[in-house]
Coordinates of C-alpha atoms and ligand atoms in Angstrom, one line a residue:
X10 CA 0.0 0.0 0.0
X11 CA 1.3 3.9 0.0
X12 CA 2.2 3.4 3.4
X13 CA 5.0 0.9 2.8
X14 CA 6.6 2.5 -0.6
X15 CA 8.4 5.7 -1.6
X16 CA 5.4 8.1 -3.3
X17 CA 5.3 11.2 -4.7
X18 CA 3.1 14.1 -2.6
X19 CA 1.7 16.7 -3.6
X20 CA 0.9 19.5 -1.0
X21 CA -0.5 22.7 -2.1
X22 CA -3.5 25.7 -0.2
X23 CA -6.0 24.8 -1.8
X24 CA -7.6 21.8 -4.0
X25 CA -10.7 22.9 -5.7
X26 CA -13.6 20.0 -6.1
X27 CA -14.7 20.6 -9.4
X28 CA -18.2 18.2 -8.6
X29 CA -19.5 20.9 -6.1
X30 CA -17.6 24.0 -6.0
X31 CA -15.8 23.3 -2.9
X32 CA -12.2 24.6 -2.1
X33 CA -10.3 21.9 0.4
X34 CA -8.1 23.3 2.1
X35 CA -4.3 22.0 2.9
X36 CA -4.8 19.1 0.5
X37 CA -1.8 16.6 0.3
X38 CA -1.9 14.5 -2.8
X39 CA -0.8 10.7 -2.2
X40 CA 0.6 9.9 -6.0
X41 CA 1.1 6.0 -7.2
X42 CA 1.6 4.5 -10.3
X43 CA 0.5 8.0 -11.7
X44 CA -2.8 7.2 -10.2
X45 CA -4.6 9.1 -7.1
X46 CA -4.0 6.8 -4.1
X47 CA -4.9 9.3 -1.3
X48 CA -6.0 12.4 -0.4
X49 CA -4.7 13.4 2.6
X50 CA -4.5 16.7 5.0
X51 CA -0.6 18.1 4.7
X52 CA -1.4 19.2 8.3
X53 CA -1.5 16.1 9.1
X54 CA 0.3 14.4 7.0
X55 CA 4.0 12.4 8.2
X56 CA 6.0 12.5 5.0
X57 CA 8.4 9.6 5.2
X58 CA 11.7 9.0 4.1
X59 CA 12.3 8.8 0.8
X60 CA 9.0 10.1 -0.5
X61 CA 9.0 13.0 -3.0
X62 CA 7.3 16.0 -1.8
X63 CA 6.2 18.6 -4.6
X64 CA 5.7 21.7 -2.7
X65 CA 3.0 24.1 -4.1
X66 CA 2.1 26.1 -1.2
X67 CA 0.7 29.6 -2.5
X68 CA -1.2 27.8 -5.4
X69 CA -4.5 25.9 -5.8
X70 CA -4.7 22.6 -7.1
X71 CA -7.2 21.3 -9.8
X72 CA -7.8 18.8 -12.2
X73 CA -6.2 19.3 -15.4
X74 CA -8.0 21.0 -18.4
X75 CA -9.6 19.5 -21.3
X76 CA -10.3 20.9 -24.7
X77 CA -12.7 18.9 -26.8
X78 CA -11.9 21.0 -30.0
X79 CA -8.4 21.3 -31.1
X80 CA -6.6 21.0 -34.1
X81 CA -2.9 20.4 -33.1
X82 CA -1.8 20.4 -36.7
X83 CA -3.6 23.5 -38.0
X84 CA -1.2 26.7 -37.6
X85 CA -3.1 30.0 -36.9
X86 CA -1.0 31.8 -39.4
X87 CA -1.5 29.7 -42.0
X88 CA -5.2 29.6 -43.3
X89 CA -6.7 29.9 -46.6
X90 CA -4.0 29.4 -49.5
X91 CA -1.3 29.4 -47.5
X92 CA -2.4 26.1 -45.6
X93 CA -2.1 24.2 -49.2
X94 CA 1.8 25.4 -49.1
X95 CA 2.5 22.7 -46.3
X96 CA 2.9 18.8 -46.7
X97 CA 1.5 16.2 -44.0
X98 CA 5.1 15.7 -42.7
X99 CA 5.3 19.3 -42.2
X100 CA 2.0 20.2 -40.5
X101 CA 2.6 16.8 -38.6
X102 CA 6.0 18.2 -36.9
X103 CA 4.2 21.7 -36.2
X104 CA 1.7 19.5 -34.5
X105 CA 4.4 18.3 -32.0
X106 CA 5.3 22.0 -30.8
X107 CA 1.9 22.8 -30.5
X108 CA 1.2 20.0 -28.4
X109 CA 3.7 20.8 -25.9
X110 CA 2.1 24.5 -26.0
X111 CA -1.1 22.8 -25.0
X112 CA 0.0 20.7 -22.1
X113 CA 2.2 23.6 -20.7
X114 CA -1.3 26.1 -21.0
X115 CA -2.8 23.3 -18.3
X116 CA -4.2 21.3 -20.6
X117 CA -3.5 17.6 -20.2
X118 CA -6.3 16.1 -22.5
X119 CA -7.3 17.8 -25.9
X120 CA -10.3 15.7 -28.9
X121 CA -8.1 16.2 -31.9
X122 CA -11.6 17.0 -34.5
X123 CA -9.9 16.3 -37.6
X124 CA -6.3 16.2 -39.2
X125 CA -4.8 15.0 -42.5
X126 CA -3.5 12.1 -43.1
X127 CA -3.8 10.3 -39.7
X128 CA -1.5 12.9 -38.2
X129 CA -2.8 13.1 -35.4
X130 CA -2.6 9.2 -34.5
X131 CA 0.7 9.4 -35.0
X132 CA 1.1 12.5 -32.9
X133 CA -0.9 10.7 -30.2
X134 CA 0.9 7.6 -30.3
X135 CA 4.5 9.1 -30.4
X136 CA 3.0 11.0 -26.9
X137 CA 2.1 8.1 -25.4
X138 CA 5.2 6.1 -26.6
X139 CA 7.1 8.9 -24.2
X140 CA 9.0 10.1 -27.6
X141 CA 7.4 13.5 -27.3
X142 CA 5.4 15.9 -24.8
X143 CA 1.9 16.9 -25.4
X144 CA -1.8 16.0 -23.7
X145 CA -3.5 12.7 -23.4
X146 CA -5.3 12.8 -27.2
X147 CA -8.5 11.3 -28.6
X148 CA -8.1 11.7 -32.0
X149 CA -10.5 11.6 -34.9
X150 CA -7.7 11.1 -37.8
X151 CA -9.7 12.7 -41.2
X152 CA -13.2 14.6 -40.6
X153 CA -15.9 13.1 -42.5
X154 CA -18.3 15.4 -45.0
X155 CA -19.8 15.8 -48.4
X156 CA -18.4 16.4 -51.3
X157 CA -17.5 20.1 -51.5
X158 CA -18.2 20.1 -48.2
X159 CA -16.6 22.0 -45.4
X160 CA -14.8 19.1 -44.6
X161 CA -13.4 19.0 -47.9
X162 CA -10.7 20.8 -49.9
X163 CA -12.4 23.3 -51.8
X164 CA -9.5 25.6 -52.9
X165 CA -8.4 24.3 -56.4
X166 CA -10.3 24.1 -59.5
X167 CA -11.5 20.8 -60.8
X168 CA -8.2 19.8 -62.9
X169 CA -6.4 19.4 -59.3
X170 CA -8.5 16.8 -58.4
X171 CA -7.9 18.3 -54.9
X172 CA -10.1 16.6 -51.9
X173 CA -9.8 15.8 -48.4
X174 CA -8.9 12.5 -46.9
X175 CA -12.6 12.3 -45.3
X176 CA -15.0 12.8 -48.3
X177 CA -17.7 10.6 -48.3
X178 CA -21.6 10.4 -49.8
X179 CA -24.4 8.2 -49.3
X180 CA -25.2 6.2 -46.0
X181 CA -22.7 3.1 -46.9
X182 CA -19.7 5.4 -48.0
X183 CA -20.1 6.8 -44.6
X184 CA -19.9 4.0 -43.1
X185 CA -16.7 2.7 -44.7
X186 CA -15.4 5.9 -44.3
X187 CA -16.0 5.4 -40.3
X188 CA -14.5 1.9 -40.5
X189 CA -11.3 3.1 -42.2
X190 CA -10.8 5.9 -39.7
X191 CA -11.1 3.3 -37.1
X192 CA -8.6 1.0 -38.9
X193 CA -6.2 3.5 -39.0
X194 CA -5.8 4.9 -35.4
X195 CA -9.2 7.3 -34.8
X196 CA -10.6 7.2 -31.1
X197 CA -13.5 9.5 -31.9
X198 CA -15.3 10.3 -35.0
X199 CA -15.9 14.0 -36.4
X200 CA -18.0 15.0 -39.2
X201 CA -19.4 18.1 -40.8
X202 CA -23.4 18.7 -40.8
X203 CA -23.2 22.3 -42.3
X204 CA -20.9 24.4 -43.9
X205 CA -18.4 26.5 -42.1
X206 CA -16.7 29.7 -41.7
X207 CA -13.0 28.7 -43.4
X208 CA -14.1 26.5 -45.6
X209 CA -14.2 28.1 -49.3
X210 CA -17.8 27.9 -50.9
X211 CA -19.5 26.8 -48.5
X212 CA -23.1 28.2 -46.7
X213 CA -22.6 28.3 -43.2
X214 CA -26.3 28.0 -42.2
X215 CA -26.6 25.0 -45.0
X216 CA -26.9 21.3 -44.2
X217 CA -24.9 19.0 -45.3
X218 CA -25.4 15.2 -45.0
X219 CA -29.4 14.0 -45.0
X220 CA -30.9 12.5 -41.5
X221 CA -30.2 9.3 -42.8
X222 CA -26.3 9.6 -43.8
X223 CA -25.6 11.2 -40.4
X224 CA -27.4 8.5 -39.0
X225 CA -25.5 6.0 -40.7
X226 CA -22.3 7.3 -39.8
X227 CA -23.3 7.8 -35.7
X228 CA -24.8 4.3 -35.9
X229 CA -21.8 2.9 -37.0
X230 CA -19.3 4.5 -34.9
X231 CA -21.5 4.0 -31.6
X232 CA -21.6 0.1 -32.7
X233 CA -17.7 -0.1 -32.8
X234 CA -18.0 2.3 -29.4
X235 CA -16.8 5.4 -30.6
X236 CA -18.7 8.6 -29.8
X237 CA -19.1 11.7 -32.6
X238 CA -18.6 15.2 -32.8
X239 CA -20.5 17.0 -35.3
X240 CA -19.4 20.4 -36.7
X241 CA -22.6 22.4 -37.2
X242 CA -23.5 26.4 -37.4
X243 CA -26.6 25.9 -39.4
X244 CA -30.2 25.6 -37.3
X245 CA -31.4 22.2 -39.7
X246 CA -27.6 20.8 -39.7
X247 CA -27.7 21.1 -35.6
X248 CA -31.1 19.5 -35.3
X249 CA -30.5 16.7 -37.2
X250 CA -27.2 15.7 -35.9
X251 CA -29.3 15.9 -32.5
X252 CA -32.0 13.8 -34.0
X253 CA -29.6 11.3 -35.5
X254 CA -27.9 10.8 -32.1
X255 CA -24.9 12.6 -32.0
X256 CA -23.1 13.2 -28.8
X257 CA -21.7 16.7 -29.1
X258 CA -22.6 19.3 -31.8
X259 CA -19.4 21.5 -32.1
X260 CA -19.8 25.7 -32.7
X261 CA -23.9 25.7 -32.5
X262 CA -24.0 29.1 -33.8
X263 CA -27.7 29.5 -35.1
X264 CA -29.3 27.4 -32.7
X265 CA -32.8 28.4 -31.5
X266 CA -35.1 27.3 -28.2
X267 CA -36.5 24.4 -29.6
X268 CA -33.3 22.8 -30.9
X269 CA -31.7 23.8 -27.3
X270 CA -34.5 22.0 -25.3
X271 CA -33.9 18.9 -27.7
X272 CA -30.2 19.1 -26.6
X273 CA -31.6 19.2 -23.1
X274 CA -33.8 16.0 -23.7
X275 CA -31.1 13.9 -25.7
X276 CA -27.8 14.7 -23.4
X277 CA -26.3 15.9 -26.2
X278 CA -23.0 18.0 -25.2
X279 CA -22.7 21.5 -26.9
X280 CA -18.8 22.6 -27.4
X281 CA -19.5 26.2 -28.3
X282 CA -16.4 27.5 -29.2
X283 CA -16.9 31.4 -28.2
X284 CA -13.5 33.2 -28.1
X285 CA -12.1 32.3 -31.7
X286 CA -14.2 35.0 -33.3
X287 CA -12.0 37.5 -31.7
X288 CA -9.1 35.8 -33.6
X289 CA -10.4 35.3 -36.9
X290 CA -12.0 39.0 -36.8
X291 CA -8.9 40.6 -35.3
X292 CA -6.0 39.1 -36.9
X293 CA -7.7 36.8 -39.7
X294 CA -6.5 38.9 -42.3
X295 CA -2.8 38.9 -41.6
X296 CA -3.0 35.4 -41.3
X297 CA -4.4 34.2 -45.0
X298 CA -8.1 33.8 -44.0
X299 CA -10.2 34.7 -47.4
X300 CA -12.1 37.8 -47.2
X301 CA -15.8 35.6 -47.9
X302 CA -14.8 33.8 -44.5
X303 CA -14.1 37.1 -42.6
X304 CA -17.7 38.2 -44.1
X305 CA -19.2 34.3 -42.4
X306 CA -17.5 35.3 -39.2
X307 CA -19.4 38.4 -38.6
X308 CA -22.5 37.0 -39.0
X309 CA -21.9 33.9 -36.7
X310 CA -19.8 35.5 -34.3
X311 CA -21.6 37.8 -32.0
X312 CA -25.1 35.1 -32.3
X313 CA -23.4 32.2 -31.2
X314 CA -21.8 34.2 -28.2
X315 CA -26.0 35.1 -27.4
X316 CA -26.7 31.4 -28.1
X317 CA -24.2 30.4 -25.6
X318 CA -26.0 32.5 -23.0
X319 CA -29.4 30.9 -24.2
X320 CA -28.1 27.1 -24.1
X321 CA -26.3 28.2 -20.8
X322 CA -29.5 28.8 -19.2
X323 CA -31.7 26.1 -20.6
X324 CA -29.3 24.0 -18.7
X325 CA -27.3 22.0 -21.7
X326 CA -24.3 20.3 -21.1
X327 CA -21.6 22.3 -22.2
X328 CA -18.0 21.2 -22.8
X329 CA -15.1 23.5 -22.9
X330 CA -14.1 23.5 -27.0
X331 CA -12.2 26.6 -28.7
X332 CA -10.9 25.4 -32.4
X333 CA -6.9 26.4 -31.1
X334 CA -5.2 25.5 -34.2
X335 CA -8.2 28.6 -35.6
X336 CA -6.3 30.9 -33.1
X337 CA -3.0 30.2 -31.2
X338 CA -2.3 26.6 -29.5
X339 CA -1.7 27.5 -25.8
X340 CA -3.8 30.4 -25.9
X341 CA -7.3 28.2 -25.2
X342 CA -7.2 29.3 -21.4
X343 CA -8.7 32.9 -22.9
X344 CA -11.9 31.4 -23.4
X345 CA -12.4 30.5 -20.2
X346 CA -13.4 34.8 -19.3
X347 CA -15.7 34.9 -22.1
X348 CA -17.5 31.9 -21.0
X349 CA -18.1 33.7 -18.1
X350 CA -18.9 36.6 -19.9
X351 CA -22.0 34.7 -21.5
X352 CA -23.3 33.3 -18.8
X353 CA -21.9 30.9 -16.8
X354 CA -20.4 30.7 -13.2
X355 CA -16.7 29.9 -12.9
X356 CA -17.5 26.6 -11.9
X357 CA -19.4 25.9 -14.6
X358 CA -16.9 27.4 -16.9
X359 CA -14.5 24.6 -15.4
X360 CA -16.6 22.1 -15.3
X361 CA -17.0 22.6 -18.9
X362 CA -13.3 22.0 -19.2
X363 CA -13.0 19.1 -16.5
X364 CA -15.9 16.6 -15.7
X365 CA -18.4 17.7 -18.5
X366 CA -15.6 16.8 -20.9
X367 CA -14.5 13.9 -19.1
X368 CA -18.1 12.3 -19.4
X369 CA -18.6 13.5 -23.0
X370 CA -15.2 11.4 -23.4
X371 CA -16.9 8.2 -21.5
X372 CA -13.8 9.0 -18.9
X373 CA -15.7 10.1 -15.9
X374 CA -14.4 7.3 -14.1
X375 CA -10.6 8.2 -14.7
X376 CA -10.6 11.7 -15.5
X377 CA -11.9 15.1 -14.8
X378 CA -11.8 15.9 -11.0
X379 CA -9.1 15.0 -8.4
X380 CA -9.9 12.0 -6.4
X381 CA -9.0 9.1 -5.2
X382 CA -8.7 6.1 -8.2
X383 CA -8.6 9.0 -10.8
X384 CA -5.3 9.7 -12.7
X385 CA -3.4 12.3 -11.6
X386 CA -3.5 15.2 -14.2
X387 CA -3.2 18.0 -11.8
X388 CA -2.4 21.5 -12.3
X389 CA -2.1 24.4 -10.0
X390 CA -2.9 28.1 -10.4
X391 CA -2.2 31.2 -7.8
X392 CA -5.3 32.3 -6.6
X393 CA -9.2 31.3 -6.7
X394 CA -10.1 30.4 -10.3
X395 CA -13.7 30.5 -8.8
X396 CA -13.1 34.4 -7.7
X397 CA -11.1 34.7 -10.7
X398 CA -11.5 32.8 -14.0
X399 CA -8.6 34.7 -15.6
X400 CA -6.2 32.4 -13.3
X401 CA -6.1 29.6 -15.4
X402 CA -4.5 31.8 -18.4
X403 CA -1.6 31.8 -16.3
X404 CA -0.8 27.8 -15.1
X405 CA 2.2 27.3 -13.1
X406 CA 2.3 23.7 -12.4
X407 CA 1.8 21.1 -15.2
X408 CA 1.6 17.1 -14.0
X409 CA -0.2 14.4 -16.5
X410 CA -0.4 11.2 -15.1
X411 CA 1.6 11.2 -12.1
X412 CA 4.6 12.8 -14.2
X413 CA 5.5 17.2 -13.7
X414 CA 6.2 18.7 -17.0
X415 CA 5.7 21.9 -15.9
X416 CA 7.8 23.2 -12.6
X417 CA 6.9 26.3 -10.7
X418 CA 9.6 28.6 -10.9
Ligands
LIG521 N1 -13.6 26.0 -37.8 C1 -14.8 26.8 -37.8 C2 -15.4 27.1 -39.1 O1 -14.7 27.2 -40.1 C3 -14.5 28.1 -37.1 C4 -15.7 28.9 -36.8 C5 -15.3 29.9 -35.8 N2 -16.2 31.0 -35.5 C6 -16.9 31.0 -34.5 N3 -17.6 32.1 -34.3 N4 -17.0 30.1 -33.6 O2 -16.6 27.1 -39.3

């Protein structure tokens, strides 16, 4: 047991339960096997000889963060044209920096929503083979859409035969498309149900897929026990990904009451992604995005931020999602204000990041709050992040599963 062996501890102020709200004071973390064997006052506490005692007095402890929208080998200065300039080697080596810019912002688990060319399983497994440093990733390998779709490639004329990995039409091309995903490293399945904002061509209030492809493709992927994100602005696109079964609907923007309370009714997780706007508006431009897609963003923009508030209320369950890969990897903590901005509590705003995401990601039993049995993904902030959201733009301590990354200094 703990008692016998050498452990690590971790002591800190505070340890904030994330299932009620609850700051615990003088918490001393018993670490094993990068597993949660004990929670423990420090007051109290006999450190023995030869244990390791991480000492973060001054800080609060909390479970680490969890995005359930990145793109970790998407680079926010390289959209539109310029994004066709890079092979899949090259975008899969960006990936690696980016991921250690995610883990170091606090994040130890990130949903990957679509990369080429299986990048991101290889990214995910050179993590987990210790060759690199980066979050704990579910990853959806190539997102699945129609063709001309905003999950395809729609920048080249016809005679380049240009077109994404993930193309599929009709309810059985789906479903091999699902299968081949799966074959080749995917943990989750992504698809697009309306057009989208970067996408050239496409109408982002438009379906895309009929009820019966997307139900296809979530029927398929739920029988081999994967669970789907669907990207979806448009109000029909949204419904019917609901209808069809989906388990989170990614962006939301033009959703209305009725669509909200089926959320409500189905469980399905909303992973409005509320800060990129800011981005793609502010320094969108500069970075390649096409002039038509600057013109999407302003109309989605400020009614998805209103929609948030609406959902908010109605009591949906809301993971924390924010497209990093659209803006700056590392920068993802900066949604957390805005969340609060439109309508939810800290807490909520955390829980969003922490146990909502953990059950969206069928982890609840391993992930998303610090207690005993749980992995240890810990990080610590100065401060109350329930006072003060903005604390958790500035992490000081970094450990995913048992293991520090990040030091304080
Ligand atoms: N990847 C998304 C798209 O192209 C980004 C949308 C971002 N805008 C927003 N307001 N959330 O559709």
């Amino acid at each position: 047991s703990f008692l016998s062996q050498a452990n690590t501890l971790v002591k800190a102020d505070a340890m904030l339960d994330v299932n009620n709200g609850k700051l615990i004071k003088n918490p001393l973390l018993v670490i094993q096997d990068g597993k949660i064997a004990a929670i423990e006052n420090h007051k109290k506490y006999v450190v023995a000889d030869g244990d390791t005692l991480i000492d973060l007095s001054g800080h609060t402890i909390m479970p680490g963060l969890m995005d359930m929208h990145v793109h970790l080998t998407s680079d926010a200065t390289q959209h539109g044209y310029r994004r066709l300039t890079s092979s899949l080697p090259r975008v899969t080596l960006t990936g690696v920096k980016h991921a250690e810019q995610t883990l170091m912002a606090g994040f130890t688990t990130v949903r990957n929503v679509g990369a080429p060319g299986f990048a991101d399983v290889a990214l995910k497994d050179a993590i987990n083979d210790g060759d690199l440093v980066g979050p704990r990733m579910f990853v959806a390998g190539r997102s699945i859409g129609v063709t001309g779709g905003h999950c395809d490639n729609n920048f080249l004329p016809f005679e380049y035969k240009a077109k994404s990995g993930g193309v599929a039409d009709g309810p059985w091309e789906v479903r091999a498309k699902v299968r081949e995903n799966i074959k080749y490293g995917a943990t989750v399945i992504k698809f697009c149900a309306t057009g989208g904002v970067l996408s050239k061509g496409t109408k982002v209030g438009v379906q895309q897929y009929t009820f019966d492809e997307m139900s296809a493709l979530i029927e398929e992927a739920h029988m081999r026990g994967l669970t789907v994100a669907a990207h979806a602005h448009g109000l029909e696109g949204i419904n019917t990904a609901i209808r069809a079964g989906v388990d989170s609907v990614e962006h939301v923007s033009f959703v209305d009451d009725e669509t909200i309370k089926l959320a409500k009714k189905m469980g399905t997780y909303f992973s409005m992604d509320i800060y990129v706007t800011e981005y793609i508006l502010g320094e969108g431009e500069k970075a390649g995005i096409l002039e038509e897609s600057l013109n999407k963003e302003r109309k989605v923009g400020s009614i998805q931020r209103e929609n948030f508030r609406k959902a908010v209320k109605a009591g949906v369950n809301m993971v924390f999602g924010s497209d990093a890969g659209v803006y700056p990897h590392g920068d993802n903590p900066k949604q957390f204000s805005r969340m609060v901005q439109f309508g939810m509590t800290p807490l909520q705003a955390i829980q969003a990041a922490t146990i909502n995401s953990a059950s969206l990601l069928k982890q609840n039993e391993v992930l998303g709050s610090l207690e005993e049995g749980k992995i240890a993904d810990i990080i610590a902030v100065k401060g109350n992040p329930l006072d003060d959201i903005s604390v958790l733009e500035s992490v000081s301590f970094v450990m995913k599963e048992g293991r520090v990354f990040k030091q304080l200094n």
